[in-house]
């Protein structure tokens, strides 16, 4: 039994997002739109030891399975993450996140002069490049701290 | 969404560039043959920023092809003042015109607008982003003077916000060109343009002083260092003087150097240079007509074919 399992109890149904980049757990919750107000059970382990990553975060969400678009965005801030779907205490599905080619409507462009920050009827769109994302409209590249540009409330 | 727009020089291939330049050369050689080529066609000029040269150049080019233009006027006198979005503006205007030329202060505006219209749309400058039709006339001028391969091109001034610079740098990656970027540290090329040049495998060097590289240049493309970009006037004064070209500066240059500038200039090229063999900037501006005629001719002809 690993350290994080000692600290965070098993869930009956839901999703365990493991191997999240250390420090990104709260952003993962932000992406999922989870703030506890709906009464869902949420457990977080932060900076727990990991053989693979050194330190990692773990997020367990009860009674919630992730959509493909949610997984895609998770991949941007936690490229090493694994998604475990839990049903009746068992892992029924385990997968690694895949980096998408584009993400639409989920990040805001940090270039304040980008047309996507004007009051136009379009969603932001970013193409995923080697080590970051790039605005499909103005070309701005975001490499560091992508989570800071998530178009969701933290 | 149709594909026949001109949004960014990053999307131009060597073949597509040469096709426009060849057509421009044919127009230059026999302008009368193109006089009625697009009789009855209408070009919409949507300039959300002040512009004299680019707007007049497109206006003239369209009229010399036999067509006409409609101009939305200034932003102050348009529906934009009432809060209309750019997306709505271009969707309305495409019903009036066969093609649209758009200048807008926001980066990515042309790309976005092109997603809402079926008529060809030309980016005539989007903030600090791109200005690809300027680049086509720049390339035409360079080709006329020196060819487009085995060249050393120096690009100097405000490289950070200079959209003509960004477009030219992208387009030059299609050719065997060594690109030298000369600017104050604070006005270096933006990260996204450097990324593209690196990805394209371009031969690029950056400098803060012109002297180091001037003797090897075939072309020196000068842009205005924009005073309004500097938070501190003293900081501007400290660098502005270093990037001024006069006859004394050019003593170290090759005899066949072409000094170019997208204009307008302020004081970065001394008037005394105008009378020298180096000065290419007025010829460059004049080349805007045949090049924009060639560009519009291609876009309108393909649009006509597509609608059949």
Coordinates of C-alpha atoms in Angstrom, one line a residue:
Chain A
X1 CA 0.0 0.0 0.0
X2 CA 1.5 3.3 -1.0
X3 CA 1.7 6.5 1.0
X4 CA -1.1 8.3 -0.6
X5 CA -3.5 5.4 -0.1
X6 CA -2.8 5.5 3.6
X7 CA -3.7 9.2 3.6
X8 CA -6.7 9.1 1.4
X9 CA -9.4 6.5 1.8
X10 CA -10.8 4.5 -1.1
X11 CA -13.9 5.6 -2.9
X12 CA -16.8 3.4 -3.9
X13 CA -17.7 5.0 -7.3
X14 CA -16.0 7.8 -9.2
X15 CA -12.6 8.8 -10.6
X16 CA -9.1 8.7 -9.2
X17 CA -6.7 11.0 -11.0
X18 CA -3.3 9.9 -10.2
X19 CA 0.2 11.1 -11.1
X20 CA -0.9 14.7 -11.3
X21 CA 2.0 17.1 -11.5
X22 CA 2.7 18.3 -7.9
X23 CA 0.9 21.5 -7.1
X24 CA -1.8 21.1 -9.8
X25 CA -4.5 19.4 -7.8
X26 CA -6.5 22.5 -7.2
X27 CA -6.3 23.4 -10.9
X28 CA -7.6 19.9 -11.7
X29 CA -10.6 20.5 -9.6
X30 CA -11.1 23.9 -11.3
X31 CA -11.0 22.3 -14.7
X32 CA -13.6 19.8 -13.5
X33 CA -15.7 22.6 -12.1
X34 CA -15.7 21.0 -8.7
X35 CA -15.7 23.3 -5.7
X36 CA -17.6 21.1 -3.2
X37 CA -20.8 23.1 -3.4
X38 CA -22.7 20.2 -5.0
X39 CA -22.0 18.0 -2.1
X40 CA -19.7 15.6 -4.0
X41 CA -17.0 13.8 -2.0
X42 CA -13.5 15.1 -2.9
X43 CA -10.2 13.9 -1.6
X44 CA -6.9 15.5 -2.4
X45 CA -3.3 14.3 -1.8
X46 CA -0.7 16.9 -2.5
X47 CA 3.0 16.5 -2.8
X48 CA 2.9 12.8 -1.9
X49 CA 5.9 10.7 -2.8
X50 CA 6.0 9.1 -6.2
X51 CA 8.5 6.7 -7.7
X52 CA 7.9 8.0 -11.1
X53 CA 7.5 11.8 -10.5
X54 CA 9.3 12.3 -7.2
X55 CA 6.3 14.2 -5.9
X56 CA 2.8 14.1 -7.2
X57 CA -0.8 15.1 -6.4
X58 CA -3.7 12.7 -6.4
X59 CA -7.4 13.7 -6.8
X60 CA -10.3 11.4 -5.9
X61 CA -13.8 12.5 -6.9
X62 CA -16.8 10.4 -5.9
X63 CA -19.7 9.7 -8.2
X64 CA -18.1 11.5 -11.1
X65 CA -16.5 10.2 -14.3
X66 CA -14.5 12.4 -16.6
X67 CA -15.5 13.4 -20.2
X68 CA -13.0 13.3 -23.0
X69 CA -12.7 17.1 -23.2
X70 CA -11.9 17.2 -19.5
X71 CA -9.2 14.6 -19.8
X72 CA -7.7 16.5 -22.7
X73 CA -7.3 19.7 -20.7
X74 CA -6.0 17.8 -17.8
X75 CA -3.3 16.5 -20.1
X76 CA -2.0 20.1 -20.5
X77 CA -1.4 20.7 -16.8
X78 CA -0.7 17.1 -15.8
X79 CA 0.7 15.3 -18.8
X80 CA 1.7 12.3 -16.7
X81 CA -1.7 11.8 -15.1
X82 CA -3.5 8.5 -15.2
X83 CA -7.3 8.2 -14.9
X84 CA -8.8 5.4 -12.9
X85 CA -12.5 4.8 -13.1
X86 CA -13.8 3.2 -9.9
X87 CA -17.0 1.2 -9.7
X88 CA -17.9 -0.6 -6.5
X89 CA -14.4 0.0 -5.1
X90 CA -12.7 -1.7 -8.1
X91 CA -10.7 0.0 -10.9
X92 CA -12.7 -0.9 -14.0
X93 CA -10.8 1.3 -16.4
X94 CA -7.3 2.8 -16.3
X95 CA -5.9 5.1 -18.9
X96 CA -3.2 7.7 -19.4
X97 CA -4.1 11.1 -20.6
X98 CA -3.5 12.0 -24.3
X99 CA -2.5 15.4 -25.5
X100 CA -5.1 16.7 -27.9
X101 CA -4.4 18.6 -31.1
X102 CA -6.5 21.5 -30.1
X103 CA -8.4 22.8 -27.1
X104 CA -11.3 25.1 -27.6
X105 CA -13.0 27.4 -25.2
X106 CA -11.1 26.3 -22.1
X107 CA -8.1 28.6 -22.0
X108 CA -8.0 32.4 -22.3
X109 CA -5.2 34.0 -24.4
X110 CA -2.7 35.9 -22.3
X111 CA -2.2 38.4 -25.1
X112 CA -4.6 41.1 -24.1
X113 CA -4.7 42.4 -27.6
X114 CA -5.8 39.1 -29.1
X115 CA -9.2 39.2 -30.8
X116 CA -10.4 36.4 -28.6
X117 CA -10.3 38.8 -25.7
X118 CA -12.6 41.3 -27.5
X119 CA -16.3 40.9 -27.3
X120 CA -16.6 38.7 -30.3
X121 CA -18.8 35.6 -30.8
X122 CA -16.0 33.1 -30.8
X123 CA -14.4 30.7 -28.4
X124 CA -10.7 30.7 -27.7
X125 CA -8.8 28.0 -29.6
X126 CA -5.3 26.7 -28.9
X127 CA -3.2 24.2 -30.8
X128 CA -1.1 22.0 -28.7
X129 CA 2.6 22.4 -29.5
X130 CA 5.6 20.4 -28.3
X131 CA 5.9 22.0 -24.9
X132 CA 2.8 24.2 -24.6
X133 CA -0.1 25.6 -26.4
X134 CA -0.5 28.3 -29.1
X135 CA -3.4 30.6 -29.8
X136 CA -4.9 29.7 -33.1
X137 CA -5.8 33.4 -33.7
X138 CA -2.9 35.6 -32.6
X139 CA -0.1 33.0 -32.4
X140 CA 0.8 33.6 -28.8
X141 CA 2.6 30.7 -27.2
X142 CA 2.0 29.6 -23.6
X143 CA 4.5 27.3 -22.2
X144 CA 4.7 28.0 -18.5
X145 CA 1.9 27.9 -16.1
X146 CA -0.9 27.0 -18.5
X147 CA -3.2 26.5 -15.6
X148 CA -3.1 30.2 -15.0
X149 CA -4.9 30.8 -18.2
X150 CA -7.7 28.3 -17.6
X151 CA -11.0 29.9 -18.4
X152 CA -12.6 28.5 -15.3
X153 CA -12.9 29.7 -11.8
X154 CA -10.3 28.5 -9.3
Chain B
X1 CA -15.1 28.2 -44.7
X2 CA -13.4 29.0 -47.9
X3 CA -9.6 28.8 -48.0
X4 CA -8.8 31.7 -50.4
X5 CA -8.0 34.3 -47.8
X6 CA -4.6 36.0 -47.2
X7 CA -4.3 36.0 -43.4
X8 CA -0.7 35.4 -42.5
X9 CA 2.6 35.2 -44.4
X10 CA 3.3 32.1 -42.3
X11 CA 0.8 30.3 -44.6
X12 CA 2.5 31.3 -47.8
X13 CA 4.6 28.8 -49.8
X14 CA 7.4 29.7 -52.1
X15 CA 5.1 28.6 -55.1
X16 CA 2.2 30.8 -54.0
X17 CA 4.6 33.8 -53.4
X18 CA 6.2 33.4 -56.8
X19 CA 2.8 33.1 -58.5
X20 CA 1.8 36.5 -57.2
X21 CA 5.2 38.1 -57.9
X22 CA 5.2 36.7 -61.5
X23 CA 1.7 38.0 -62.1
X24 CA 2.7 41.4 -60.6
X25 CA 5.6 41.5 -63.1
X26 CA 3.3 40.8 -65.9
X27 CA 1.0 43.6 -64.8
X28 CA 3.9 45.9 -64.4
X29 CA 5.0 45.1 -68.0
X30 CA 1.5 45.6 -69.5
X31 CA -0.9 47.3 -67.1
X32 CA -3.4 48.1 -69.9
X33 CA -4.0 44.3 -70.4
X34 CA -5.5 44.2 -66.9
X35 CA -7.6 47.4 -67.1
X36 CA -11.0 45.7 -67.4
X37 CA -10.1 42.4 -65.9
X38 CA -12.5 42.8 -63.0
X39 CA -15.0 45.3 -64.3
X40 CA -18.0 45.3 -62.0
X41 CA -16.3 43.7 -59.1
X42 CA -16.5 45.5 -55.7
X43 CA -13.8 45.5 -53.0
X44 CA -14.8 46.5 -49.5
X45 CA -12.2 48.5 -47.5
X46 CA -12.7 47.9 -43.8
X47 CA -10.1 49.8 -41.9
X48 CA -10.6 49.9 -38.2
X49 CA -7.3 51.8 -37.8
X50 CA -6.1 54.9 -39.6
X51 CA -4.3 54.1 -42.8
X52 CA -3.3 56.2 -45.7
X53 CA -0.9 54.2 -47.9
X54 CA -2.3 50.7 -47.6
X55 CA -5.9 51.8 -48.1
X56 CA -5.1 54.0 -51.1
X57 CA -2.9 51.3 -52.5
X58 CA -5.7 48.7 -52.4
X59 CA -8.2 51.3 -53.6
X60 CA -6.0 52.1 -56.6
X61 CA -5.2 48.5 -57.4
X62 CA -8.9 47.5 -57.5
X63 CA -9.8 50.5 -59.7
X64 CA -6.9 49.7 -62.1
X65 CA -8.4 46.2 -62.5
X66 CA -11.6 47.8 -63.6
X67 CA -13.4 47.3 -60.3
X68 CA -14.7 49.7 -57.7
X69 CA -14.4 50.0 -53.9
X70 CA -16.7 50.7 -51.0
X71 CA -15.2 52.1 -47.9
X72 CA -16.7 51.7 -44.4
X73 CA -15.1 55.1 -43.4
X74 CA -13.7 55.8 -40.0
X75 CA -14.6 53.8 -36.9
X76 CA -16.1 56.9 -35.4
X77 CA -18.7 57.1 -38.3
X78 CA -19.5 53.4 -38.5
X79 CA -21.7 50.9 -36.6
X80 CA -18.6 49.8 -34.6
X81 CA -19.2 53.0 -32.6
X82 CA -22.6 51.5 -31.7
X83 CA -21.0 48.4 -30.4
X84 CA -21.3 46.1 -33.4
X85 CA -18.9 43.2 -33.4
X86 CA -16.3 42.6 -36.1
X87 CA -18.0 39.3 -36.9
X88 CA -21.3 41.1 -37.7
X89 CA -19.6 43.8 -39.6
X90 CA -17.9 41.5 -42.0
X91 CA -20.9 39.3 -42.4
X92 CA -22.9 42.3 -43.5
X93 CA -20.1 43.6 -45.8
X94 CA -19.7 40.3 -47.6
X95 CA -23.2 40.9 -49.0
X96 CA -22.0 44.1 -50.6
X97 CA -18.6 43.1 -52.0
X98 CA -16.7 40.4 -53.8
X99 CA -13.7 40.7 -51.5
X100 CA -12.8 42.4 -48.2
X101 CA -9.6 44.1 -47.1
X102 CA -9.5 44.3 -43.3
X103 CA -7.2 46.3 -41.0
X104 CA -7.9 45.9 -37.3
X105 CA -6.1 46.8 -34.1
X106 CA -6.4 43.3 -32.5
X107 CA -4.1 40.5 -33.3
X108 CA -5.9 37.5 -34.9
X109 CA -8.8 39.8 -36.2
X110 CA -8.4 38.8 -39.8
X111 CA -8.2 35.1 -39.0
X112 CA -11.4 35.4 -36.9
X113 CA -13.2 37.5 -39.6
X114 CA -12.3 35.0 -42.3
X115 CA -14.2 32.3 -40.4
X116 CA -17.4 34.3 -40.9
X117 CA -17.3 35.1 -44.6
X118 CA -17.2 33.3 -47.9
X119 CA -15.7 36.1 -50.0
X120 CA -11.9 36.4 -50.0
X121 CA -10.5 38.4 -47.1
X122 CA -7.1 40.0 -47.1
X123 CA -5.4 40.9 -43.8
X124 CA -4.1 44.5 -44.2
X125 CA -2.6 44.5 -40.7
X126 CA -3.9 43.1 -37.4
X127 CA -2.4 44.8 -34.4
X128 CA 1.2 43.8 -34.0
X129 CA 0.5 40.5 -35.8
X130 CA 0.8 40.3 -39.6
X131 CA 0.7 42.4 -42.7
X132 CA 1.1 39.9 -45.6
X133 CA 0.2 42.0 -48.6
X134 CA 3.0 44.4 -47.5
X135 CA 5.3 41.4 -47.5
X136 CA 4.4 40.5 -51.0
X137 CA 5.4 43.9 -52.3
X138 CA 8.5 43.8 -50.1
X139 CA 9.5 40.5 -51.7
X140 CA 8.7 41.8 -55.2
X141 CA 11.0 44.8 -54.6
X142 CA 13.8 42.5 -53.2
X143 CA 13.4 40.2 -56.2
X144 CA 13.6 43.0 -58.6
X145 CA 16.8 44.4 -57.0
X146 CA 18.7 41.3 -55.9
X147 CA 16.7 38.1 -56.5
X148 CA 15.4 36.0 -53.6
X149 CA 18.1 33.5 -52.9
X150 CA 21.6 33.6 -51.5
X151 CA 20.9 36.8 -49.7
X152 CA 21.7 38.5 -46.4
X153 CA 18.7 40.6 -45.2
X154 CA 19.0 42.8 -42.2
X155 CA 15.7 43.8 -40.5
X156 CA 16.1 46.7 -38.1
X157 CA 14.0 48.7 -35.7
X158 CA 10.9 47.8 -33.8
X159 CA 10.9 44.0 -34.3
X160 CA 8.6 43.3 -31.4
X161 CA 5.5 45.2 -32.5
X162 CA 6.3 45.6 -36.2
X163 CA 3.8 43.5 -38.1
X164 CA 5.5 44.1 -41.4
X165 CA 8.7 42.6 -39.9
X166 CA 6.8 39.5 -38.6
X167 CA 5.3 38.8 -42.0
X168 CA 8.5 39.4 -43.9
X169 CA 10.5 37.1 -41.5
X170 CA 8.0 34.3 -42.0
X171 CA 8.0 34.7 -45.8
X172 CA 11.7 34.8 -46.1
X173 CA 12.0 31.3 -44.6
X174 CA 10.8 30.0 -48.1
X175 CA 14.0 31.3 -49.6
X176 CA 17.8 30.9 -49.2
X177 CA 18.1 34.0 -47.0
X178 CA 20.3 34.7 -44.0
X179 CA 18.1 36.9 -41.7
X180 CA 19.8 39.4 -39.3
X181 CA 17.5 41.1 -36.8
X182 CA 18.9 44.3 -35.4
X183 CA 17.0 46.0 -32.5
X184 CA 17.3 47.2 -28.9
X185 CA 17.0 44.3 -26.5
X186 CA 13.5 45.5 -25.4
X187 CA 12.2 45.4 -29.0
X188 CA 13.4 41.9 -30.0
X189 CA 11.3 39.6 -32.2
X190 CA 8.4 38.2 -30.2
X191 CA 8.7 34.6 -29.0
X192 CA 6.1 33.2 -31.4
X193 CA 8.0 34.5 -34.4
X194 CA 11.3 33.2 -33.2
X195 CA 9.6 29.9 -32.6
X196 CA 8.4 29.8 -36.2
X197 CA 11.7 30.7 -37.6
X198 CA 13.4 28.0 -35.5
X199 CA 10.8 25.5 -36.7
X200 CA 11.4 26.4 -40.3
X201 CA 15.1 26.0 -39.9
X202 CA 15.8 29.5 -40.9
X203 CA 19.3 31.0 -40.7
X204 CA 18.8 33.7 -38.1
X205 CA 21.0 36.0 -36.1
X206 CA 20.1 38.7 -33.7
X207 CA 22.1 41.9 -33.0
X208 CA 21.9 45.1 -31.1
X209 CA 24.3 47.0 -33.3
X210 CA 24.1 47.5 -37.0
X211 CA 27.8 48.0 -37.5
X212 CA 28.6 44.4 -36.9
X213 CA 26.6 43.1 -39.8
X214 CA 26.0 46.0 -42.2
X215 CA 28.9 45.2 -44.6
X216 CA 27.5 41.8 -45.5
X217 CA 23.9 42.9 -46.1
X218 CA 22.2 42.9 -49.5
X219 CA 19.1 44.4 -48.1
X220 CA 18.5 46.6 -45.0
X221 CA 14.9 46.7 -44.1
X222 CA 14.4 49.6 -41.6
X223 CA 11.3 50.1 -39.5
X224 CA 10.3 52.9 -37.2
X225 CA 11.1 52.6 -33.5
X226 CA 7.8 53.6 -32.1
X227 CA 8.2 56.2 -29.4
X228 CA 4.8 55.3 -27.9
X229 CA 6.0 51.8 -27.1
X230 CA 8.4 53.0 -24.5
X231 CA 7.2 53.7 -21.0
X232 CA 10.1 56.1 -20.5
X233 CA 11.0 58.9 -22.9
X234 CA 14.7 58.7 -21.9
X235 CA 14.8 55.0 -22.7
X236 CA 13.5 55.8 -26.1
X237 CA 16.0 58.5 -26.8
X238 CA 18.8 56.3 -25.7
X239 CA 18.1 53.7 -28.4
X240 CA 16.5 55.7 -31.2
X241 CA 19.6 57.5 -32.3
X242 CA 21.5 54.2 -32.6
X243 CA 19.1 53.1 -35.3
X244 CA 19.2 56.1 -37.7
X245 CA 20.6 55.6 -41.2
X246 CA 22.4 58.4 -42.9
X247 CA 25.1 58.7 -45.6
X248 CA 27.9 58.3 -43.0
X249 CA 26.3 55.1 -41.7
X250 CA 26.2 53.7 -45.2
X251 CA 29.9 54.2 -45.8
X252 CA 30.4 50.7 -44.4
X253 CA 27.7 49.2 -46.6
X254 CA 28.1 47.4 -49.9
X255 CA 27.5 49.5 -53.0
X256 CA 24.5 47.5 -54.1
X257 CA 22.8 47.5 -50.7
X258 CA 19.0 48.2 -50.9
X259 CA 17.6 50.2 -48.0
X260 CA 13.9 49.5 -47.6
X261 CA 11.2 50.8 -45.3
X262 CA 7.5 50.1 -45.2
X263 CA 6.8 53.8 -44.6
X264 CA 5.9 56.1 -43.1
X265 CA 9.3 57.0 -41.7
X266 CA 10.0 59.6 -39.1
X267 CA 13.7 60.2 -38.6
X268 CA 15.2 56.7 -38.9
X269 CA 16.4 57.3 -42.4
X270 CA 17.9 60.7 -43.1
X271 CA 16.5 62.6 -46.2
X272 CA 20.0 62.7 -47.6
X273 CA 19.8 58.9 -48.2
X274 CA 16.8 59.5 -50.6
X275 CA 19.1 60.7 -53.4
X276 CA 21.5 57.8 -53.2
X277 CA 21.4 54.4 -55.0
X278 CA 20.7 52.7 -51.7
X279 CA 17.2 54.2 -51.4
X280 CA 14.6 51.7 -52.4
X281 CA 11.6 52.7 -50.2
X282 CA 9.7 54.8 -52.7
X283 CA 10.1 52.2 -55.4
X284 CA 8.9 49.7 -52.8
X285 CA 5.8 51.7 -52.1
X286 CA 5.0 52.1 -55.8
X287 CA 5.3 48.4 -56.2
X288 CA 2.3 48.1 -53.9
X289 CA 0.0 48.7 -56.9
X290 CA 1.0 45.9 -59.3
X291 CA 1.5 43.5 -56.4
X292 CA -1.9 44.2 -54.9
X293 CA -3.5 44.1 -58.4
X294 CA -1.9 40.6 -58.8
X295 CA -3.1 39.5 -55.4
X296 CA -6.7 40.7 -55.9
X297 CA -6.7 39.3 -59.5
X298 CA -5.8 35.9 -58.2
X299 CA -8.3 35.9 -55.3
X300 CA -11.2 37.3 -57.4
X301 CA -10.5 34.9 -60.3
X302 CA -10.4 31.9 -58.0
X303 CA -13.6 33.0 -56.2
X304 CA -15.4 33.4 -59.5
X305 CA -14.3 29.9 -60.6
X306 CA -15.4 28.5 -57.2
X307 CA -18.9 30.1 -57.5
X308 CA -19.5 28.5 -60.9

